[in-house]
Coordinates of C-alpha atoms in Angstrom, one line a residue:
Chain A
M1 CA 50.2 144.4 106.3
Q2 CA 49.9 143.1 109.4
N3 CA 46.3 143.0 109.2
F4 CA 46.9 140.9 105.3
E5 CA 49.3 138.3 107.6
N6 CA 46.5 137.9 110.2
F7 CA 43.7 137.6 107.3
L8 CA 45.8 134.7 105.7
L9 CA 46.9 133.1 108.9
D10 CA 42.8 132.9 110.0
N11 CA 42.2 131.6 106.0
L12 CA 44.6 129.0 105.8
P13 CA 43.7 125.9 103.6
V14 CA 42.4 123.5 105.9
S15 CA 41.7 119.6 104.1
K16 CA 40.6 116.7 107.0
S17 CA 42.9 114.6 105.3
I18 CA 43.5 110.9 106.7
H19 CA 47.2 111.9 106.6
P20 CA 48.6 114.6 108.5
T21 CA 51.4 115.1 105.8
Y22 CA 48.9 116.8 103.2
E23 CA 47.0 119.1 105.2
K24 CA 50.5 120.2 107.0
A25 CA 52.3 121.1 103.5
L26 CA 49.0 123.5 102.5
G27 CA 50.0 125.7 105.0
Q28 CA 53.4 125.2 105.1
M29 CA 54.8 128.1 102.6
L30 CA 52.0 130.5 103.1
R31 CA 52.7 130.4 106.8
A32 CA 56.6 131.0 105.7
G33 CA 56.2 134.8 105.5
G34 CA 57.7 136.3 102.7
K35 CA 57.3 140.0 101.2
R36 CA 53.7 139.5 100.8
F37 CA 54.6 142.5 97.6
R38 CA 51.4 141.6 95.3
P39 CA 49.0 141.7 98.3
A40 CA 50.5 144.8 99.6
L41 CA 50.2 146.4 96.2
L42 CA 46.7 145.3 95.7
L43 CA 45.6 146.4 99.1
G44 CA 46.9 149.8 98.4
V45 CA 45.3 150.6 95.6
V46 CA 42.3 149.5 97.4
K47 CA 43.2 151.9 100.3
S48 CA 43.4 154.8 98.1
Y49 CA 40.3 154.7 96.9
N50 CA 37.9 153.0 99.1
K51 CA 38.7 152.1 102.6
L52 CA 35.3 150.4 103.6
M53 CA 36.4 148.1 101.0
V54 CA 39.8 146.7 102.6
E55 CA 38.9 143.9 104.2
S56 CA 36.5 142.4 101.3
A57 CA 39.9 143.0 99.3
M58 CA 41.9 140.7 101.8
H59 CA 39.9 137.7 100.4
A60 CA 41.7 139.1 96.8
A61 CA 44.6 139.6 98.3
Y62 CA 44.9 135.9 99.4
A63 CA 43.9 134.7 96.2
M64 CA 47.0 136.2 94.6
E65 CA 49.3 135.1 97.5
L66 CA 47.5 131.7 96.9
L67 CA 48.4 131.6 93.4
H68 CA 51.9 132.8 93.7
T69 CA 52.7 130.8 96.6
Y70 CA 51.8 127.7 94.4
S71 CA 54.2 128.5 91.5
L72 CA 57.0 129.0 94.3
I73 CA 56.7 125.1 95.2
H74 CA 56.3 124.1 91.9
D75 CA 59.5 125.9 90.6
D76 CA 61.3 124.7 93.3
L77 CA 61.0 121.0 92.2
P78 CA 63.8 118.9 91.9
A79 CA 62.6 119.1 88.1
M80 CA 62.3 122.7 87.6
D81 CA 64.8 124.7 89.9
D82 CA 65.7 121.9 92.4
S83 CA 66.2 124.8 95.4
P84 CA 66.6 123.2 98.9
L85 CA 65.4 126.7 100.5
R86 CA 62.7 129.2 100.2
R87 CA 61.1 132.2 102.4
G88 CA 63.9 130.9 104.5
K89 CA 62.7 127.4 105.3
P90 CA 63.2 124.0 103.6
T91 CA 61.1 123.7 100.4
L92 CA 58.4 121.1 100.1
H93 CA 60.0 118.6 98.5
V94 CA 62.6 118.5 101.0
M95 CA 60.7 118.8 103.9
F96 CA 58.1 116.3 102.5
D97 CA 58.8 114.6 99.5
E98 CA 58.2 115.6 95.8
V99 CA 54.4 114.1 95.7
T100 CA 53.4 116.7 98.5
A101 CA 54.8 119.6 96.7
I102 CA 53.0 118.6 93.4
L103 CA 50.2 118.1 95.2
A104 CA 50.2 121.0 97.6
G105 CA 51.0 123.4 94.5
D106 CA 48.4 122.3 92.5
A107 CA 45.6 122.5 95.5
L108 CA 47.0 126.2 96.1
N109 CA 46.5 127.0 92.2
T110 CA 43.1 125.9 92.0
Y111 CA 42.2 127.1 95.8
S112 CA 43.2 130.9 95.0
F113 CA 39.9 130.2 92.2
E114 CA 37.9 129.1 95.0
V115 CA 39.0 131.7 97.3
L116 CA 37.6 134.4 94.6
S117 CA 34.6 132.5 94.0
K118 CA 33.2 132.6 97.5
A119 CA 34.8 136.5 98.2
P120 CA 32.2 139.1 99.3
F121 CA 31.9 140.7 96.1
S122 CA 29.4 141.3 93.1
D123 CA 29.0 138.2 91.0
Y124 CA 30.5 140.9 88.0
T125 CA 33.8 141.5 90.0
K126 CA 34.1 138.1 91.5
V127 CA 34.4 136.9 87.5
Q128 CA 36.8 139.5 86.4
L129 CA 39.1 139.2 89.4
I130 CA 38.9 135.2 88.5
Q131 CA 39.5 136.0 84.6
E132 CA 42.6 138.9 85.6
L133 CA 44.3 136.2 87.8
A134 CA 43.6 133.4 85.5
V135 CA 44.8 134.7 82.5
N136 CA 48.1 136.2 84.2
G137 CA 48.8 133.5 86.0
G138 CA 48.1 130.8 83.4
L139 CA 49.3 129.9 80.3
N140 CA 50.0 132.8 78.4
G141 CA 51.3 134.4 82.0
M142 CA 53.6 133.1 84.5
V143 CA 53.6 129.6 83.6
L144 CA 54.6 130.7 80.2
G145 CA 57.7 132.4 81.9
Q146 CA 58.3 129.8 83.5
A147 CA 58.4 127.4 80.6
I148 CA 60.5 129.6 78.8
D149 CA 62.8 130.1 82.0
C150 CA 63.2 126.3 82.2
Y151 CA 63.9 125.6 78.3
F152 CA 66.0 128.2 77.9
E153 CA 68.4 127.7 80.8
N154 CA 71.6 126.7 79.2
K155 CA 70.9 128.3 76.1
P156 CA 71.2 132.1 75.5
L157 CA 68.5 134.6 74.9
S158 CA 68.6 138.0 73.7
I159 CA 67.4 140.8 75.8
E160 CA 64.7 141.0 74.0
D161 CA 63.7 137.5 74.6
V162 CA 64.8 138.2 78.7
K163 CA 62.5 140.7 78.9
V164 CA 59.2 138.1 77.7
L165 CA 60.5 135.7 79.8
H166 CA 60.1 138.0 83.2
T167 CA 56.9 140.0 81.7
N168 CA 55.4 136.8 82.1
K169 CA 57.1 135.2 84.6
T170 CA 57.3 137.7 87.2
A171 CA 56.0 141.0 85.7
K172 CA 52.1 140.0 84.8
L173 CA 51.2 139.2 88.1
I174 CA 52.7 142.3 89.6
A175 CA 50.6 144.3 87.2
A176 CA 47.5 142.3 87.8
S177 CA 47.6 142.8 91.5
L178 CA 47.4 146.6 91.1
K179 CA 44.8 146.1 88.3
M180 CA 42.7 143.4 90.7
G181 CA 42.8 146.4 93.1
A182 CA 41.4 148.8 90.5
I183 CA 38.6 146.1 89.6
I184 CA 37.6 146.3 93.4
V185 CA 36.9 149.6 93.9
G186 CA 35.5 150.0 90.2
R187 CA 38.0 152.0 87.9
E188 CA 38.3 150.2 85.2
K189 CA 40.5 152.6 83.2
L190 CA 42.7 153.0 86.5
G191 CA 43.2 149.2 85.9
E192 CA 44.7 149.7 82.4
V193 CA 47.1 152.4 83.5
L194 CA 48.3 150.5 86.7
Y195 CA 48.6 147.2 84.8
D196 CA 51.3 149.0 82.5
F197 CA 53.0 150.7 85.5
G198 CA 53.2 147.1 87.1
I199 CA 54.7 145.5 83.6
K200 CA 57.2 147.9 84.3
L201 CA 57.2 147.5 88.0
G202 CA 57.7 143.4 87.8
L203 CA 60.5 144.1 85.2
L204 CA 62.4 146.0 87.3
F205 CA 61.5 143.5 90.7
Q206 CA 63.3 140.8 88.4
I207 CA 66.5 142.8 87.5
Q208 CA 66.6 143.6 91.3
D209 CA 66.1 139.8 91.8
D210 CA 68.8 138.9 89.4
I211 CA 71.1 141.6 91.1
L212 CA 70.3 140.6 95.0
D213 CA 71.1 136.8 93.2
V214 CA 74.6 137.8 92.8
T215 CA 75.0 140.3 95.6
Q216 CA 73.2 138.7 98.5
S217 CA 74.1 135.4 100.3
S218 CA 71.4 133.1 101.0
E219 CA 71.1 133.7 104.6
E220 CA 70.2 137.3 103.4
A221 CA 67.8 136.4 101.1
G222 CA 66.2 133.5 102.4
K223 CA 66.3 131.1 99.4
T224 CA 69.1 129.6 97.6
T225 CA 71.2 132.0 95.9
N226 CA 74.2 132.2 93.6
N227 CA 71.6 129.3 92.0
D228 CA 71.2 131.1 88.7
E229 CA 74.4 131.3 86.8
D230 CA 73.2 129.1 83.7
K231 CA 70.2 131.0 83.8
N232 CA 69.2 133.7 81.8
S233 CA 69.0 137.3 83.4
F234 CA 69.9 140.5 83.3
V235 CA 72.8 140.1 85.1
T236 CA 74.4 137.5 82.9
L237 CA 73.8 138.8 80.1
L238 CA 74.3 142.6 80.8
G239 CA 76.8 142.2 83.7
L240 CA 76.1 143.5 87.3
K241 CA 76.8 147.1 86.4
E242 CA 75.0 147.6 83.2
A243 CA 71.9 145.4 85.1
M244 CA 72.3 147.7 87.8
N245 CA 72.3 150.9 85.3
Q246 CA 68.8 149.5 83.8
A247 CA 67.4 149.1 87.0
N248 CA 67.8 152.7 87.9
I249 CA 66.6 154.3 84.7
L250 CA 63.7 151.7 85.1
A251 CA 63.2 153.4 88.7
D252 CA 63.4 156.9 87.7
E253 CA 60.2 156.1 85.1
L254 CA 58.2 154.6 87.6
L255 CA 59.0 157.2 90.0
K256 CA 58.1 159.8 87.3
E257 CA 54.9 157.7 86.7
L258 CA 53.9 157.4 90.2
D259 CA 53.9 161.2 90.5
S260 CA 51.5 161.2 88.2
F261 CA 49.1 159.4 89.9
D262 CA 46.0 160.8 91.9
E263 CA 47.5 162.2 95.1
N264 CA 45.7 159.3 97.7
L265 CA 47.1 156.3 95.5
K266 CA 50.2 158.2 95.4
N267 CA 50.8 158.6 99.0
E268 CA 49.4 155.2 99.4
L269 CA 51.7 153.4 97.3
S270 CA 55.2 155.6 97.5
P271 CA 56.3 154.4 100.7
L272 CA 55.9 150.6 99.8
L273 CA 56.9 151.6 96.0
R274 CA 60.1 154.1 97.0
K275 CA 61.9 151.2 99.2
Y276 CA 61.9 148.7 96.2
I277 CA 62.7 151.2 93.5
K278 CA 65.6 152.7 95.7
R279 CA 66.9 150.0 97.1
H280 CA 70.1 149.8 95.2
K281 CA 70.4 153.7 94.8
Chain B
M1 CA 29.9 113.3 71.5
Q2 CA 31.4 114.6 68.3
N3 CA 30.3 118.1 68.5
F4 CA 32.3 118.5 71.9
E5 CA 35.3 116.7 70.2
N6 CA 34.8 119.5 67.7
F7 CA 34.5 122.0 70.1
L8 CA 37.8 121.0 71.8
L9 CA 40.0 120.7 69.0
D10 CA 38.6 124.0 67.9
N11 CA 39.9 125.7 71.2
L12 CA 42.6 124.1 72.1
P13 CA 45.0 126.2 74.4
V14 CA 47.3 128.5 72.5
S15 CA 50.4 129.9 73.9
K16 CA 52.4 131.7 71.8
S17 CA 56.0 130.9 73.2
I18 CA 59.7 130.9 71.9
H19 CA 60.0 127.6 72.6
P20 CA 57.3 125.0 70.4
T21 CA 57.7 121.9 73.2
Y22 CA 55.2 123.8 75.4
E23 CA 53.0 124.8 73.2
K24 CA 53.0 121.4 71.8
A25 CA 52.2 120.0 75.3
L26 CA 49.3 122.2 76.4
G27 CA 47.4 120.6 73.3
Q28 CA 48.9 116.9 73.9
M29 CA 47.0 115.2 76.2
L30 CA 43.8 116.6 75.4
R31 CA 44.2 115.9 71.7
A32 CA 44.8 112.0 72.9
G33 CA 41.1 110.9 73.2
G34 CA 39.6 109.5 76.2
K35 CA 36.0 108.8 76.9
R36 CA 34.9 112.4 77.6
F37 CA 32.5 110.8 80.4
R38 CA 32.7 114.3 82.6
P39 CA 31.4 116.5 79.7
A40 CA 28.9 113.8 78.1
L41 CA 27.2 113.9 81.5
L42 CA 27.2 118.0 81.6
L43 CA 26.2 117.9 77.9
G44 CA 23.2 115.5 78.5
V45 CA 21.8 117.0 81.8
V46 CA 21.7 120.2 79.6
K47 CA 20.3 118.6 76.8
S48 CA 17.8 117.3 78.3
Y49 CA 15.9 120.3 80.0
N50 CA 17.5 123.2 77.3
K51 CA 18.4 121.9 73.7
L52 CA 19.2 125.8 73.3
M53 CA 21.7 125.9 75.9
V54 CA 24.1 123.1 74.8
E55 CA 26.4 125.2 72.7
S56 CA 26.9 127.2 75.6
A57 CA 27.8 124.4 78.0
M58 CA 30.4 123.1 75.5
H59 CA 32.5 125.7 77.7
A60 CA 31.9 124.5 80.9
A61 CA 32.1 120.5 79.7
Y62 CA 36.0 122.2 78.3
A63 CA 36.7 123.6 81.5
M64 CA 35.8 120.1 83.5
E65 CA 37.9 118.2 80.7
L66 CA 41.0 120.1 81.4
L67 CA 40.8 120.1 85.2
H68 CA 40.6 116.7 84.6
T69 CA 43.2 116.5 82.1
Y70 CA 45.7 118.2 84.2
S71 CA 44.9 116.0 87.0
L72 CA 45.9 112.7 84.8
I73 CA 49.2 114.8 83.8
H74 CA 50.5 114.8 86.9
D75 CA 48.8 111.8 88.1
D76 CA 51.4 110.2 85.5
L77 CA 54.6 112.0 86.9
P78 CA 57.4 109.8 87.9
A79 CA 57.1 111.5 91.8
M80 CA 53.5 110.2 91.1
D81 CA 52.3 107.0 89.4
D82 CA 55.2 107.0 87.1
S83 CA 53.0 105.9 83.8
P84 CA 54.2 105.8 80.7
L85 CA 50.9 105.7 79.0
R86 CA 47.6 107.6 78.9
R87 CA 45.0 107.3 76.5
G88 CA 47.1 104.8 74.3
K89 CA 50.0 108.0 73.5
P90 CA 53.2 108.2 76.0
T91 CA 52.4 110.3 78.7
L92 CA 53.6 114.0 78.6
H93 CA 56.8 113.4 81.0
V94 CA 57.9 110.7 78.7
M95 CA 57.5 112.4 75.3
F96 CA 59.0 115.1 76.5
D97 CA 60.4 115.7 79.9
E98 CA 59.3 116.5 83.9
V99 CA 59.1 120.2 83.7
T100 CA 56.8 120.0 80.8
A101 CA 54.3 117.6 82.4
I102 CA 54.7 119.8 85.4
L103 CA 53.7 123.1 83.6
A104 CA 51.1 121.8 81.2
G105 CA 49.3 120.3 84.0
D106 CA 49.4 123.7 86.0
A107 CA 49.1 125.6 82.9
L108 CA 45.3 123.7 82.1
N109 CA 44.2 123.2 85.7
T110 CA 44.6 127.3 85.9
Y111 CA 42.9 127.6 82.4
S112 CA 39.8 125.7 83.4
F113 CA 39.3 128.5 85.5
E114 CA 40.2 131.3 82.5
V115 CA 37.5 129.5 80.3
L116 CA 34.5 129.5 82.6
S117 CA 35.1 133.1 83.1
K118 CA 35.0 134.0 79.9
A119 CA 32.0 131.6 78.9
P120 CA 28.6 132.6 77.3
F121 CA 26.9 132.5 81.0
S122 CA 25.6 134.9 83.3
D123 CA 27.9 136.3 86.0
Y124 CA 26.3 134.5 88.7
T125 CA 26.1 131.3 86.7
K126 CA 29.8 131.2 85.8
V127 CA 30.5 131.6 89.6
Q128 CA 28.6 129.1 91.0
L129 CA 30.1 126.8 87.8
I130 CA 34.2 128.5 89.2
Q131 CA 32.7 127.6 92.6
E132 CA 31.8 124.2 92.3
L133 CA 34.7 123.1 89.9
A134 CA 37.2 124.5 92.6
V135 CA 35.8 122.5 95.4
N136 CA 35.2 119.3 93.9
G137 CA 38.3 119.4 91.9
G138 CA 40.5 121.0 94.7
L139 CA 42.3 120.7 98.1
N140 CA 39.0 118.8 99.9
G141 CA 38.2 117.2 96.4
M142 CA 40.6 115.4 93.6
V143 CA 43.8 116.4 95.2
L144 CA 42.9 115.1 98.4
G145 CA 42.0 112.2 96.8
Q146 CA 45.5 112.0 95.0
A147 CA 47.1 112.5 98.3
I148 CA 45.4 109.9 100.1
D149 CA 46.0 107.4 96.9
C150 CA 50.0 108.5 97.3
Y151 CA 50.5 108.3 100.8
F152 CA 49.0 104.9 101.1
E153 CA 50.3 103.4 98.7
N154 CA 52.0 100.4 100.5
K155 CA 49.8 101.0 103.6
P156 CA 46.6 99.1 103.6
L157 CA 43.8 101.2 104.1
S158 CA 39.8 100.2 105.6
I159 CA 36.9 99.9 103.2
E160 CA 35.7 103.0 104.5
D161 CA 38.9 105.3 103.9
V162 CA 39.2 103.4 100.2
K163 CA 35.6 104.9 99.8
V164 CA 36.8 108.5 100.8
L165 CA 39.8 107.9 98.7
H166 CA 37.9 107.2 95.8
T167 CA 34.9 109.7 96.7
N168 CA 37.5 112.5 96.4
K169 CA 39.8 111.3 93.8
T170 CA 37.4 109.9 91.0
A171 CA 33.5 110.6 92.3
K172 CA 33.3 114.4 93.1
L173 CA 34.9 115.9 89.8
I174 CA 31.8 113.2 88.0
A175 CA 29.4 114.3 90.4
A176 CA 29.9 118.0 89.7
S177 CA 29.9 117.4 86.2
L178 CA 26.4 116.8 86.4
K179 CA 25.9 119.4 88.7
M180 CA 27.0 122.1 86.7
G181 CA 24.8 120.8 83.9
A182 CA 21.7 121.4 86.5
I183 CA 23.6 124.8 87.2
I184 CA 23.4 125.7 83.3
V185 CA 19.5 124.7 83.2
G186 CA 18.9 126.9 86.4
R187 CA 17.8 123.3 88.5
E188 CA 19.7 123.7 91.7
K189 CA 17.6 121.6 93.2
L190 CA 18.0 118.9 90.9
G191 CA 21.6 119.9 91.0
E192 CA 22.1 118.2 94.6
V193 CA 20.1 114.9 93.4
L194 CA 22.5 114.7 90.7
Y195 CA 25.4 115.5 93.0
D196 CA 24.4 112.4 95.0
F197 CA 24.0 110.4 92.2
G198 CA 27.3 111.4 90.4
I199 CA 29.1 110.2 93.8
K200 CA 28.1 106.9 93.7
L201 CA 28.4 106.7 89.6
G202 CA 32.2 107.6 90.5
L203 CA 32.6 105.1 93.1
L204 CA 30.9 102.3 90.7
F205 CA 33.5 104.2 88.2
Q206 CA 36.3 103.8 90.0
I207 CA 35.8 100.4 91.3
Q208 CA 35.2 99.2 87.4
D209 CA 38.4 100.6 86.7
D210 CA 40.3 98.6 89.5
I211 CA 38.6 96.0 87.9
L212 CA 39.7 96.5 85.0
D213 CA 43.2 96.9 85.8
V214 CA 43.6 93.5 86.6
T215 CA 41.7 92.2 83.8
Q216 CA 42.5 94.3 80.8
S217 CA 46.0 94.6 78.9
S218 CA 47.4 97.6 78.6
E219 CA 47.1 97.6 75.1
E220 CA 42.9 97.4 75.3
A221 CA 42.8 100.0 78.4
G222 CA 45.2 102.7 76.1
K223 CA 47.2 103.1 79.7
T224 CA 49.7 101.2 81.6
T225 CA 47.4 98.7 83.7
N226 CA 48.8 96.0 86.5
N227 CA 50.6 98.9 87.5
D228 CA 48.4 99.5 90.7
E229 CA 49.3 95.9 92.7
D230 CA 50.8 98.3 95.8
K231 CA 47.6 100.8 95.6
N232 CA 44.6 100.6 97.6
S233 CA 41.8 99.5 95.7
F234 CA 38.6 97.7 96.0
V235 CA 40.2 94.7 93.7
T236 CA 43.0 94.4 96.1
L237 CA 40.8 94.7 99.3
L238 CA 38.1 92.9 98.7
G239 CA 39.3 90.5 96.1
L240 CA 38.3 90.3 92.3
K241 CA 34.9 88.6 92.5
E242 CA 33.8 90.5 95.5
A243 CA 34.4 93.9 94.0
M244 CA 32.5 92.9 90.9
N245 CA 29.9 91.9 93.3
Q246 CA 29.9 95.4 95.0
A247 CA 30.1 96.6 91.5
N248 CA 27.1 95.2 90.8
I249 CA 25.0 96.0 94.0
L250 CA 26.1 99.7 93.3
A251 CA 24.8 99.1 89.5
D252 CA 21.1 98.1 90.2
E253 CA 20.9 101.1 93.0
L254 CA 22.1 103.5 90.4
L255 CA 19.7 102.0 87.9
K256 CA 16.7 102.1 90.3
E257 CA 17.7 105.8 90.6
L258 CA 18.0 106.4 87.3
D259 CA 14.5 104.9 86.8
S260 CA 13.2 108.0 89.0
F261 CA 14.5 110.8 87.3
D262 CA 12.4 112.8 85.0
E263 CA 11.4 111.2 81.8
N264 CA 13.7 113.5 79.3
L265 CA 16.4 113.1 81.7
K266 CA 16.4 109.5 81.9
N267 CA 16.3 109.2 78.0
E268 CA 19.4 111.4 77.6
L269 CA 21.6 109.6 80.4
S270 CA 20.3 106.1 80.3
P271 CA 22.1 105.4 76.8
L272 CA 25.3 106.8 78.2
L273 CA 25.4 105.4 81.7
R274 CA 23.8 102.1 80.7
K275 CA 27.0 101.2 78.8
Y276 CA 29.4 101.7 81.9
I277 CA 26.8 100.5 84.5
K278 CA 26.5 97.4 82.8
R279 CA 29.7 96.9 81.4
H280 CA 30.3 93.9 83.7
K281 CA 27.2 92.0 83.5

C-alpha cells in the first residue's frame, strides 16, 4: 500500500487559513497512519480487474479514508468516546482543542465528496461512488451506528441489536469500499456480492476489535484500549471465549466465500484478508 | 416559498433507529423553520429561466438547506458559540445532548450529498452541483470561515480579514446557491456572474446580521443575540453607524447590478432581495 500512502501525502487537504492550527489539524489525523484497510479493499478489487485504473481509483480510496478519518475524529471527541489517543498519536481535541476537532471532522466529511466530484471518472461513475459513500457513511449507515453505540453505552443490547450497531458503525463502510472498487471497474453485479461479503467482513473486523480491546495494551493498539467496558460489544455480551469462537465461525465462512471468487480477485484479496481473518487462530 | 417548505417536510431525513432521539433530532432543526434564503435564491434563478425545472431544483435547494442547517447545529455547540436558541427553538444540544447535536450535524452534512446524488438531474449536472456545494461548504469555504471566527474570537482582526471570515463563513454558500440555480438551467456563464453577486450579497447579509445582533432582542431574532461582543464583526470593528453606512453602500451596488440582469431574473429576484437589501433604509 506504499502507493496509496504517497498519494494521500501528496493530496492532503490544504486550506490557506490565517490561523495555522486549522490547516495543521486537517492533515494531522490523515498523516498519522492507520491500517488503510478500506483503501486497500477498494484498490484490491480494482487491481484484480483493471490494473490501468488503479491510479484513478486512488482518488476514491482517498475519499473513503477521508470519511473514515472524520468519523474517528468525531468519535474521539469528549462528548463521544473521549479518547486521548488514536493511531498512536494524541487525538485532535487533545493536541489542539474541541473546536478544531469538530471543524476538521466536518471539513474532511465534506471534502470526501469534493474529492469524488473531481476524480478522473465518468460522471456516471462519480455519481454512483458519491451515492455509495453517502448512503453507507451517513444517517442510515456509519452515523446511525455511532448513534446506537452512544445512546446504549450504559444499556445492554440484545446480540441482534449489537449486530445492527456494528453493521452500521463499521461494516457498511467496509462493504462500500469493496463495492466502490467494483463500481470503478464497471462490475455492478460483483459489487452486490462484494457488498454482502463486506458486511460479514466488517462484522468480523469489529468482533476482533472488541477482542483486541480487552487483550491488547494501548501501546500495542496505538489507541486507548480497555476503555469500552460500558460499551455493547461482542465481548461484553458473549464473553471473550464465545466472541473468539464466533469470530472463527465467521472467518471460516468468509474464507469459503473468498474461495468462490474469480481467481484474480481471490489472489488479490487473499493476502490482505487472511491477515485479518486468521489473526486469532 | 410554501412549495419548498412542503417539499422539505415531505423529504425529512428518516433513520430507523432503535433509539427515538436520533431520528427526532435529524428533522428537528430542519422543521424549525428559518428564512430558507439560500433555497429561495437557488429556486428564484431556476424559475427565471425554466419554470419546468423548479420541481427538480427543489432537491438541490433542499441539499443546500441541509448543509446550511448542519453548519448551524455545529456552530451552536458548547465548544463553538454555545448558543441555547436557534430558529426560535432550543438548540439540539440543549433539547437533547451534545452527542445528538454532533451526530445530527454530521448526518445532515453527508445527507446533502446523498440528496444531490439521487436528484432528478443528468449525471453531469449532479457532479457540478455536488462539487459546488462541497467546495463552498467545505474546508476552503464555510468551515474555514467558522475556523477563523472561532480562532479569532478574542483577537481583533483587520477589516480585510473580517471580510475573509464572512466571505467564507456566510457569503460562499449564498453565492453557491445562486450559481447552483444557474447550473441547473445550464447557464454556466451566468453562474459565474451570479456567484460574484452572491459573494457581495452574502457580505451584506452578514453585516446586517451583525447589526441586528446588537439592535434586536433574542425574541425578535429567534436566536441568541447580543452574544457576539467578543466576535469580530463589522459592528465591533467599525461601530454601528459606520457598519450601517457600509451596508447601505453595498446595498446600492447590489441594486445597480441587479438592474443589469435579464428582465426575467431581475423580476424574480427583486422582491426577495429588496426585502434584505433595503431592510435598514
